[in-house]
Amino acid sequence: MKTDRAAVLAEFKAVARADGSLQAAATRYSPDGVRLREKPALMRWPMYKDGRIEVQDEGSQLVARLVSARRGSMVVDFCAGAAADLAIGSLMKSTGRIYAFDINAKRLAGMGPRLARSGLSNVHRWPFAPPATRA
């Protein structure tokens, strides 16, 4: 990501002071995440549009950490979905290669706008079909 959790929390807290409705806190386990009590339309917020934040569950954030990918690593994700590789790519500082495979080409296509916002250039998407079964 293009920022850190402290900066995101500070921005959310500034919004909360302005209107009193938003409650944001650091996630319990992930060192990167922020949990919102409410469900605001984040996709309309400037910090989402310019790639400073991304919507992702805490479990995916933890998996990205457990993979221990570093700058220059090669990572293969066989169940990539639309956003899981964003956290890994961010930890790799957009270096190395991430091969994102999924049987659902539509989910991989949904990753395109997210990659563009994030600025990541090291994710290579590959849809694949499961092997045919014989009757």
mmCIF file of N, CA and C in Angstrom, residues 9-114:
data_model
loop_
_atom_site.group_PDB
_atom_site.id
_atom_site.type_symbol
_atom_site.label_atom_id
_atom_site.label_comp_id
_atom_site.label_asym_id
_atom_site.label_seq_id
_atom_site.Cartn_x
_atom_site.Cartn_y
_atom_site.Cartn_z
ATOM 1 N N LEU A 9 -5.352 5.454 10.153
ATOM 2 C CA LEU A 9 -6.122 5.666 11.383
ATOM 3 C C LEU A 9 -6.279 7.151 11.693
ATOM 4 N N ALA A 10 -5.226 7.920 11.483
ATOM 5 C CA ALA A 10 -5.300 9.364 11.740
ATOM 6 C C ALA A 10 -6.321 10.023 10.821
ATOM 7 N N GLU A 11 -6.354 9.597 9.575
ATOM 8 C CA GLU A 11 -7.324 10.173 8.637
ATOM 9 C C GLU A 11 -8.754 9.784 9.013
ATOM 10 N N PHE A 12 -8.947 8.534 9.386
ATOM 11 C CA PHE A 12 -10.282 8.112 9.828
ATOM 12 C C PHE A 12 -10.704 8.859 11.096
ATOM 13 N N LYS A 13 -9.775 9.054 12.012
ATOM 14 C CA LYS A 13 -10.111 9.772 13.247
ATOM 15 C C LYS A 13 -10.464 11.229 12.968
ATOM 16 N N ALA A 14 -9.816 11.836 11.982
ATOM 17 C CA ALA A 14 -10.157 13.211 11.600
ATOM 18 C C ALA A 14 -11.583 13.274 11.060
ATOM 19 N N VAL A 15 -11.960 12.271 10.274
ATOM 20 C CA VAL A 15 -13.329 12.203 9.752
ATOM 21 C C VAL A 15 -14.307 12.001 10.907
ATOM 22 N N ALA A 16 -13.939 11.147 11.853
ATOM 23 C CA ALA A 16 -14.816 10.879 13.006
ATOM 24 C C ALA A 16 -15.038 12.143 13.825
ATOM 25 N N ARG A 17 -13.991 12.957 14.005
ATOM 26 C CA ARG A 17 -14.152 14.207 14.751
ATOM 27 C C ARG A 17 -15.087 15.162 14.022
ATOM 28 N N ALA A 18 -15.032 15.126 12.685
ATOM 29 C CA ALA A 18 -15.847 16.038 11.895
ATOM 30 C C ALA A 18 -17.334 15.683 11.950
ATOM 31 N N ASP A 19 -17.649 14.397 11.886
ATOM 32 C CA ASP A 19 -19.071 14.042 11.875
ATOM 33 C C ASP A 19 -19.497 13.094 12.993
ATOM 34 N N GLY A 20 -18.545 12.550 13.732
ATOM 35 C CA GLY A 20 -18.859 11.730 14.900
ATOM 36 C C GLY A 20 -19.422 10.354 14.624
ATOM 37 N N SER A 21 -19.465 9.943 13.366
ATOM 38 C CA SER A 21 -20.124 8.675 13.080
ATOM 39 C C SER A 21 -19.179 7.510 12.808
ATOM 40 N N LEU A 22 -17.930 7.775 12.502
ATOM 41 C CA LEU A 22 -17.019 6.720 12.087
ATOM 42 C C LEU A 22 -16.131 6.278 13.242
ATOM 43 N N GLN A 23 -16.067 4.963 13.465
ATOM 44 C CA GLN A 23 -15.187 4.407 14.489
ATOM 45 C C GLN A 23 -14.199 3.456 13.833
ATOM 46 N N ALA A 24 -12.914 3.779 13.938
ATOM 47 C CA ALA A 24 -11.857 2.965 13.339
ATOM 48 C C ALA A 24 -10.877 2.542 14.422
ATOM 49 N N ALA A 25 -10.368 1.310 14.298
ATOM 50 C CA ALA A 25 -9.381 0.793 15.250
ATOM 51 C C ALA A 25 -8.429 -0.145 14.523
ATOM 52 N N ALA A 26 -7.244 -0.319 15.080
ATOM 53 C CA ALA A 26 -6.284 -1.276 14.528
ATOM 54 C C ALA A 26 -6.851 -2.683 14.654
ATOM 55 N N THR A 27 -6.578 -3.528 13.666
ATOM 56 C CA THR A 27 -7.021 -4.921 13.749
ATOM 57 C C THR A 27 -6.272 -5.631 14.868
ATOM 58 N N ARG A 28 -6.880 -6.678 15.364
ATOM 59 C CA ARG A 28 -6.326 -7.380 16.519
ATOM 60 C C ARG A 28 -5.031 -8.134 16.198
ATOM 61 N N TYR A 29 -4.976 -8.779 15.037
ATOM 62 C CA TYR A 29 -3.831 -9.634 14.734
ATOM 63 C C TYR A 29 -2.924 -9.089 13.627
ATOM 64 N N SER A 30 -3.498 -8.544 12.593
ATOM 65 C CA SER A 30 -2.684 -8.046 11.486
ATOM 66 C C SER A 30 -2.038 -6.712 11.852
ATOM 67 N N PRO A 31 -0.747 -6.568 11.605
ATOM 68 C CA PRO A 31 -0.083 -5.297 11.897
ATOM 69 C C PRO A 31 -0.390 -4.222 10.858
ATOM 70 N N ASP A 32 -1.155 -4.573 9.831
ATOM 71 C CA ASP A 32 -1.436 -3.630 8.751
ATOM 72 C C ASP A 32 -2.877 -3.142 8.714
ATOM 73 N N GLY A 33 -3.785 -3.887 9.311
ATOM 74 C CA GLY A 33 -5.207 -3.645 9.105
ATOM 75 C C GLY A 33 -5.846 -2.608 9.995
ATOM 76 N N VAL A 34 -6.976 -2.130 9.515
ATOM 77 C CA VAL A 34 -7.850 -1.207 10.241
ATOM 78 C C VAL A 34 -9.254 -1.778 10.154
ATOM 79 N N ARG A 35 -9.926 -1.825 11.274
ATOM 80 C CA ARG A 35 -11.307 -2.315 11.305
ATOM 81 C C ARG A 35 -12.237 -1.138 11.531
ATOM 82 N N LEU A 36 -13.282 -1.092 10.703
ATOM 83 C CA LEU A 36 -14.299 -0.057 10.845
ATOM 84 C C LEU A 36 -15.554 -0.677 11.426
ATOM 85 N N ARG A 37 -16.141 -0.023 12.389
ATOM 86 C CA ARG A 37 -17.381 -0.529 12.977
ATOM 87 C C ARG A 37 -18.530 -0.375 11.988
ATOM 88 N N GLU A 38 -18.568 0.747 11.304
ATOM 89 C CA GLU A 38 -19.598 1.003 10.319
ATOM 90 C C GLU A 38 -19.135 0.484 8.957
ATOM 91 N N LYS A 39 -20.010 0.562 7.985
ATOM 92 C CA LYS A 39 -19.666 0.172 6.616
ATOM 93 C C LYS A 39 -19.896 1.362 5.690
ATOM 94 N N PRO A 40 -18.997 2.350 5.763
ATOM 95 C CA PRO A 40 -19.161 3.509 4.879
ATOM 96 C C PRO A 40 -18.847 3.130 3.427
ATOM 97 N N ALA A 41 -19.247 3.938 2.505
ATOM 98 C CA ALA A 41 -18.980 3.698 1.085
ATOM 99 C C ALA A 41 -17.519 4.069 0.787
ATOM 100 N N LEU A 42 -16.607 3.226 1.244
ATOM 101 C CA LEU A 42 -15.174 3.521 1.121
ATOM 102 C C LEU A 42 -14.723 3.718 -0.314
ATOM 103 N N MET A 43 -15.372 3.057 -1.241
ATOM 104 C CA MET A 43 -14.944 3.149 -2.629
ATOM 105 C C MET A 43 -15.146 4.546 -3.210
ATOM 106 N N ARG A 44 -15.833 5.388 -2.484
ATOM 107 C CA ARG A 44 -16.023 6.781 -2.907
ATOM 108 C C ARG A 44 -15.006 7.717 -2.249
ATOM 109 N N TRP A 45 -14.264 7.223 -1.281
ATOM 110 C CA TRP A 45 -13.336 8.057 -0.526
ATOM 111 C C TRP A 45 -12.045 8.266 -1.310
ATOM 112 N N PRO A 46 -11.456 9.462 -1.226
ATOM 113 C CA PRO A 46 -10.187 9.728 -1.924
ATOM 114 C C PRO A 46 -9.082 8.743 -1.549
ATOM 115 N N MET A 47 -8.982 8.333 -0.285
ATOM 116 C CA MET A 47 -7.889 7.438 0.092
ATOM 117 C C MET A 47 -8.051 6.048 -0.513
ATOM 118 N N TYR A 48 -9.267 5.663 -0.885
ATOM 119 C CA TYR A 48 -9.473 4.408 -1.611
ATOM 120 C C TYR A 48 -9.157 4.621 -3.092
ATOM 121 N N LYS A 49 -9.679 5.698 -3.644
ATOM 122 C CA LYS A 49 -9.496 5.963 -5.071
ATOM 123 C C LYS A 49 -8.035 6.139 -5.459
ATOM 124 N N ASP A 50 -7.233 6.695 -4.565
ATOM 125 C CA ASP A 50 -5.816 6.883 -4.916
ATOM 126 C C ASP A 50 -4.915 5.757 -4.404
ATOM 127 N N GLY A 51 -5.513 4.664 -3.928
ATOM 128 C CA GLY A 51 -4.761 3.466 -3.597
ATOM 129 C C GLY A 51 -4.071 3.450 -2.248
ATOM 130 N N ARG A 52 -4.461 4.346 -1.340
ATOM 131 C CA ARG A 52 -3.841 4.329 -0.013
ATOM 132 C C ARG A 52 -4.464 3.275 0.890
ATOM 133 N N ILE A 53 -5.689 2.861 0.601
ATOM 134 C CA ILE A 53 -6.322 1.777 1.358
ATOM 135 C C ILE A 53 -6.949 0.787 0.393
ATOM 136 N N GLU A 54 -7.183 -0.411 0.874
ATOM 137 C CA GLU A 54 -7.851 -1.461 0.109
ATOM 138 C C GLU A 54 -8.718 -2.244 1.073
ATOM 139 N N VAL A 55 -9.837 -2.732 0.603
ATOM 140 C CA VAL A 55 -10.729 -3.542 1.431
ATOM 141 C C VAL A 55 -10.249 -4.993 1.352
ATOM 142 N N GLN A 56 -9.925 -5.562 2.515
ATOM 143 C CA GLN A 56 -9.429 -6.935 2.571
ATOM 144 C C GLN A 56 -9.635 -7.471 3.979
ATOM 145 N N ASP A 57 -9.998 -8.745 4.067
ATOM 146 C CA ASP A 57 -10.217 -9.318 5.392
ATOM 147 C C ASP A 57 -8.887 -9.531 6.111
ATOM 148 N N GLU A 58 -8.958 -9.585 7.426
ATOM 149 C CA GLU A 58 -7.753 -9.711 8.236
ATOM 150 C C GLU A 58 -7.016 -11.022 7.968
ATOM 151 N N GLY A 59 -7.754 -12.081 7.687
ATOM 152 C CA GLY A 59 -7.128 -13.364 7.396
ATOM 153 C C GLY A 59 -6.202 -13.297 6.191
ATOM 154 N N SER A 60 -6.633 -12.625 5.135
ATOM 155 C CA SER A 60 -5.788 -12.474 3.946
ATOM 156 C C SER A 60 -4.544 -11.659 4.258
ATOM 157 N N GLN A 61 -4.690 -10.666 5.102
ATOM 158 C CA GLN A 61 -3.527 -9.872 5.507
ATOM 159 C C GLN A 61 -2.523 -10.744 6.257
ATOM 160 N N LEU A 62 -3.031 -11.622 7.108
ATOM 161 C CA LEU A 62 -2.149 -12.505 7.873
ATOM 162 C C LEU A 62 -1.460 -13.526 6.974
ATOM 163 N N VAL A 63 -2.198 -14.057 5.991
ATOM 164 C CA VAL A 63 -1.595 -15.001 5.049
ATOM 165 C C VAL A 63 -0.447 -14.327 4.314
ATOM 166 N N ALA A 64 -0.634 -13.081 3.915
ATOM 167 C CA ALA A 64 0.437 -12.349 3.231
ATOM 168 C C ALA A 64 1.684 -12.283 4.103
ATOM 169 N N ARG A 65 1.511 -12.072 5.379
ATOM 170 C CA ARG A 65 2.657 -12.038 6.301
ATOM 171 C C ARG A 65 3.284 -13.423 6.471
ATOM 172 N N LEU A 66 2.439 -14.467 6.560
ATOM 173 C CA LEU A 66 2.946 -15.822 6.759
ATOM 174 C C LEU A 66 3.748 -16.326 5.558
ATOM 175 N N VAL A 67 3.415 -15.869 4.375
ATOM 176 C CA VAL A 67 4.150 -16.259 3.176
ATOM 177 C C VAL A 67 5.597 -15.776 3.260
ATOM 178 N N SER A 68 5.815 -14.697 3.982
ATOM 179 C CA SER A 68 7.156 -14.123 4.173
ATOM 180 C C SER A 68 7.819 -13.720 2.868
ATOM 181 N N ALA A 69 7.037 -13.270 1.901
ATOM 182 C CA ALA A 69 7.612 -12.815 0.635
ATOM 183 C C ALA A 69 8.414 -11.541 0.878
ATOM 184 N N ARG A 70 9.546 -11.465 0.241
ATOM 185 C CA ARG A 70 10.433 -10.309 0.359
ATOM 186 C C ARG A 70 10.643 -9.715 -1.028
ATOM 187 N N ARG A 71 11.320 -8.601 -1.071
ATOM 188 C CA ARG A 71 11.657 -7.982 -2.356
ATOM 189 C C ARG A 71 12.348 -9.015 -3.234
ATOM 190 N N GLY A 72 11.899 -9.143 -4.464
ATOM 191 C CA GLY A 72 12.522 -10.060 -5.410
ATOM 192 C C GLY A 72 12.028 -11.491 -5.334
ATOM 193 N N SER A 73 11.122 -11.813 -4.433
ATOM 194 C CA SER A 73 10.613 -13.177 -4.315
ATOM 195 C C SER A 73 9.734 -13.548 -5.507
ATOM 196 N N MET A 74 9.468 -14.853 -5.652
ATOM 197 C CA MET A 74 8.477 -15.331 -6.594
ATOM 198 C C MET A 74 7.407 -16.054 -5.776
ATOM 199 N N VAL A 75 6.149 -15.654 -5.972
ATOM 200 C CA VAL A 75 5.032 -16.226 -5.226
ATOM 201 C C VAL A 75 3.998 -16.729 -6.228
ATOM 202 N N VAL A 76 3.449 -17.905 -5.974
ATOM 203 C CA VAL A 76 2.375 -18.454 -6.800
ATOM 204 C C VAL A 76 1.165 -18.641 -5.909
ATOM 205 N N ASP A 77 0.041 -18.051 -6.320
ATOM 206 C CA ASP A 77 -1.212 -18.141 -5.574
ATOM 207 C C ASP A 77 -2.222 -18.851 -6.456
ATOM 208 N N PHE A 78 -2.647 -20.055 -6.053
ATOM 209 C CA PHE A 78 -3.559 -20.845 -6.865
ATOM 210 C C PHE A 78 -5.029 -20.606 -6.551
ATOM 211 N N CYS A 79 -5.307 -19.675 -5.687
ATOM 212 C CA CYS A 79 -6.694 -19.309 -5.380
ATOM 213 C C CYS A 79 -6.723 -17.796 -5.166
ATOM 214 N N ALA A 80 -6.314 -17.073 -6.193
ATOM 215 C CA ALA A 80 -5.998 -15.655 -6.044
ATOM 216 C C ALA A 80 -7.202 -14.764 -5.775
ATOM 217 N N GLY A 81 -8.331 -15.025 -6.390
ATOM 218 C CA GLY A 81 -9.463 -14.128 -6.194
ATOM 219 C C GLY A 81 -9.160 -12.747 -6.734
ATOM 220 N N ALA A 82 -9.742 -11.728 -6.106
ATOM 221 C CA ALA A 82 -9.610 -10.372 -6.633
ATOM 222 C C ALA A 82 -8.626 -9.502 -5.866
ATOM 223 N N ALA A 83 -8.210 -9.907 -4.658
ATOM 224 C CA ALA A 83 -7.386 -8.960 -3.891
ATOM 225 C C ALA A 83 -6.299 -9.574 -3.025
ATOM 226 N N ALA A 84 -6.261 -10.865 -2.879
ATOM 227 C CA ALA A 84 -5.321 -11.460 -1.924
ATOM 228 C C ALA A 84 -3.879 -11.088 -2.212
ATOM 229 N N ASP A 85 -3.522 -10.963 -3.476
ATOM 230 C CA ASP A 85 -2.131 -10.703 -3.822
ATOM 231 C C ASP A 85 -1.720 -9.253 -3.609
ATOM 232 N N LEU A 86 -2.668 -8.384 -3.334
ATOM 233 C CA LEU A 86 -2.316 -6.980 -3.110
ATOM 234 C C LEU A 86 -1.467 -6.821 -1.856
ATOM 235 N N ALA A 87 -1.805 -7.532 -0.795
ATOM 236 C CA ALA A 87 -1.025 -7.438 0.434
ATOM 237 C C ALA A 87 0.362 -8.035 0.241
ATOM 238 N N ILE A 88 0.442 -9.146 -0.474
ATOM 239 C CA ILE A 88 1.738 -9.766 -0.738
ATOM 240 C C ILE A 88 2.591 -8.839 -1.606
ATOM 241 N N GLY A 89 2.004 -8.291 -2.654
ATOM 242 C CA GLY A 89 2.729 -7.383 -3.537
ATOM 243 C C GLY A 89 3.221 -6.153 -2.818
ATOM 244 N N SER A 90 2.424 -5.663 -1.904
ATOM 245 C CA SER A 90 2.816 -4.500 -1.122
ATOM 246 C C SER A 90 4.029 -4.825 -0.248
ATOM 247 N N LEU A 91 4.033 -5.995 0.362
ATOM 248 C CA LEU A 91 5.175 -6.403 1.188
ATOM 249 C C LEU A 91 6.433 -6.602 0.341
ATOM 250 N N MET A 92 6.249 -6.974 -0.919
ATOM 251 C CA MET A 92 7.377 -7.182 -1.823
ATOM 252 C C MET A 92 7.825 -5.874 -2.468
ATOM 253 N N LYS A 93 7.159 -4.776 -2.150
ATOM 254 C CA LYS A 93 7.500 -3.455 -2.710
ATOM 255 C C LYS A 93 7.457 -3.472 -4.238
ATOM 256 N N SER A 94 6.485 -4.239 -4.789
ATOM 257 C CA SER A 94 6.257 -4.330 -6.236
ATOM 258 C C SER A 94 7.484 -4.847 -7.000
ATOM 259 N N THR A 95 8.325 -5.659 -6.342
ATOM 260 C CA THR A 95 9.457 -6.295 -7.021
ATOM 261 C C THR A 95 9.190 -7.794 -7.049
ATOM 262 N N GLY A 96 10.012 -8.545 -7.741
ATOM 263 C CA GLY A 96 9.784 -9.978 -7.850
ATOM 264 C C GLY A 96 8.573 -10.243 -8.719
ATOM 265 N N ARG A 97 8.012 -11.428 -8.578
ATOM 266 C CA ARG A 97 6.847 -11.796 -9.387
ATOM 267 C C ARG A 97 5.816 -12.525 -8.531
ATOM 268 N N ILE A 98 4.576 -12.181 -8.782
ATOM 269 C CA ILE A 98 3.456 -12.901 -8.185
ATOM 270 C C ILE A 98 2.627 -13.452 -9.334
ATOM 271 N N TYR A 99 2.429 -14.766 -9.340
ATOM 272 C CA TYR A 99 1.583 -15.407 -10.325
ATOM 273 C C TYR A 99 0.255 -15.721 -9.651
ATOM 274 N N ALA A 100 -0.785 -15.053 -10.116
ATOM 275 C CA ALA A 100 -2.112 -15.179 -9.520
ATOM 276 C C ALA A 100 -2.989 -16.060 -10.422
ATOM 277 N N PHE A 101 -3.288 -17.263 -9.954
ATOM 278 C CA PHE A 101 -4.125 -18.198 -10.693
ATOM 279 C C PHE A 101 -5.485 -18.303 -10.016
ATOM 280 N N ASP A 102 -6.523 -18.471 -10.811
ATOM 281 C CA ASP A 102 -7.856 -18.718 -10.270
ATOM 282 C C ASP A 102 -8.699 -19.350 -11.362
ATOM 283 N N ILE A 103 -9.619 -20.230 -11.000
ATOM 284 C CA ILE A 103 -10.512 -20.833 -11.988
ATOM 285 C C ILE A 103 -11.610 -19.865 -12.413
ATOM 286 N N ASN A 104 -11.781 -18.786 -11.659
ATOM 287 C CA ASN A 104 -12.805 -17.797 -11.980
ATOM 288 C C ASN A 104 -12.141 -16.590 -12.646
ATOM 289 N N ALA A 105 -12.192 -16.539 -13.962
ATOM 290 C CA ALA A 105 -11.551 -15.457 -14.714
ATOM 291 C C ALA A 105 -12.152 -14.099 -14.361
ATOM 292 N N LYS A 106 -13.422 -14.088 -14.008
ATOM 293 C CA LYS A 106 -14.081 -12.827 -13.655
ATOM 294 C C LYS A 106 -13.472 -12.227 -12.386
ATOM 295 N N ARG A 107 -13.157 -13.067 -11.412
ATOM 296 C CA ARG A 107 -12.508 -12.575 -10.188
ATOM 297 C C ARG A 107 -11.132 -12.000 -10.494
ATOM 298 N N LEU A 108 -10.386 -12.693 -11.346
ATOM 299 C CA LEU A 108 -9.067 -12.176 -11.719
ATOM 300 C C LEU A 108 -9.187 -10.859 -12.469
ATOM 301 N N ALA A 109 -10.184 -10.732 -13.321
ATOM 302 C CA ALA A 109 -10.392 -9.477 -14.042
ATOM 303 C C ALA A 109 -10.700 -8.349 -13.057
ATOM 304 N N GLY A 110 -11.415 -8.667 -11.986
ATOM 305 C CA GLY A 110 -11.730 -7.677 -10.957
ATOM 306 C C GLY A 110 -10.494 -7.175 -10.241
ATOM 307 N N MET A 111 -9.395 -7.913 -10.354
ATOM 308 C CA MET A 111 -8.151 -7.488 -9.732
ATOM 309 C C MET A 111 -7.523 -6.322 -10.495
ATOM 310 N N GLY A 112 -7.833 -6.176 -11.775
ATOM 311 C CA GLY A 112 -7.221 -5.145 -12.608
ATOM 312 C C GLY A 112 -7.316 -3.735 -12.036
ATOM 313 N N PRO A 113 -8.521 -3.242 -11.740
ATOM 314 C CA PRO A 113 -8.627 -1.896 -11.175
ATOM 315 C C PRO A 113 -7.921 -1.760 -9.820
ATOM 316 N N ARG A 114 -7.950 -2.817 -9.027
ATOM 317 C CA ARG A 114 -7.277 -2.770 -7.724
ATOM 318 C C ARG A 114 -5.768 -2.678 -7.901
#
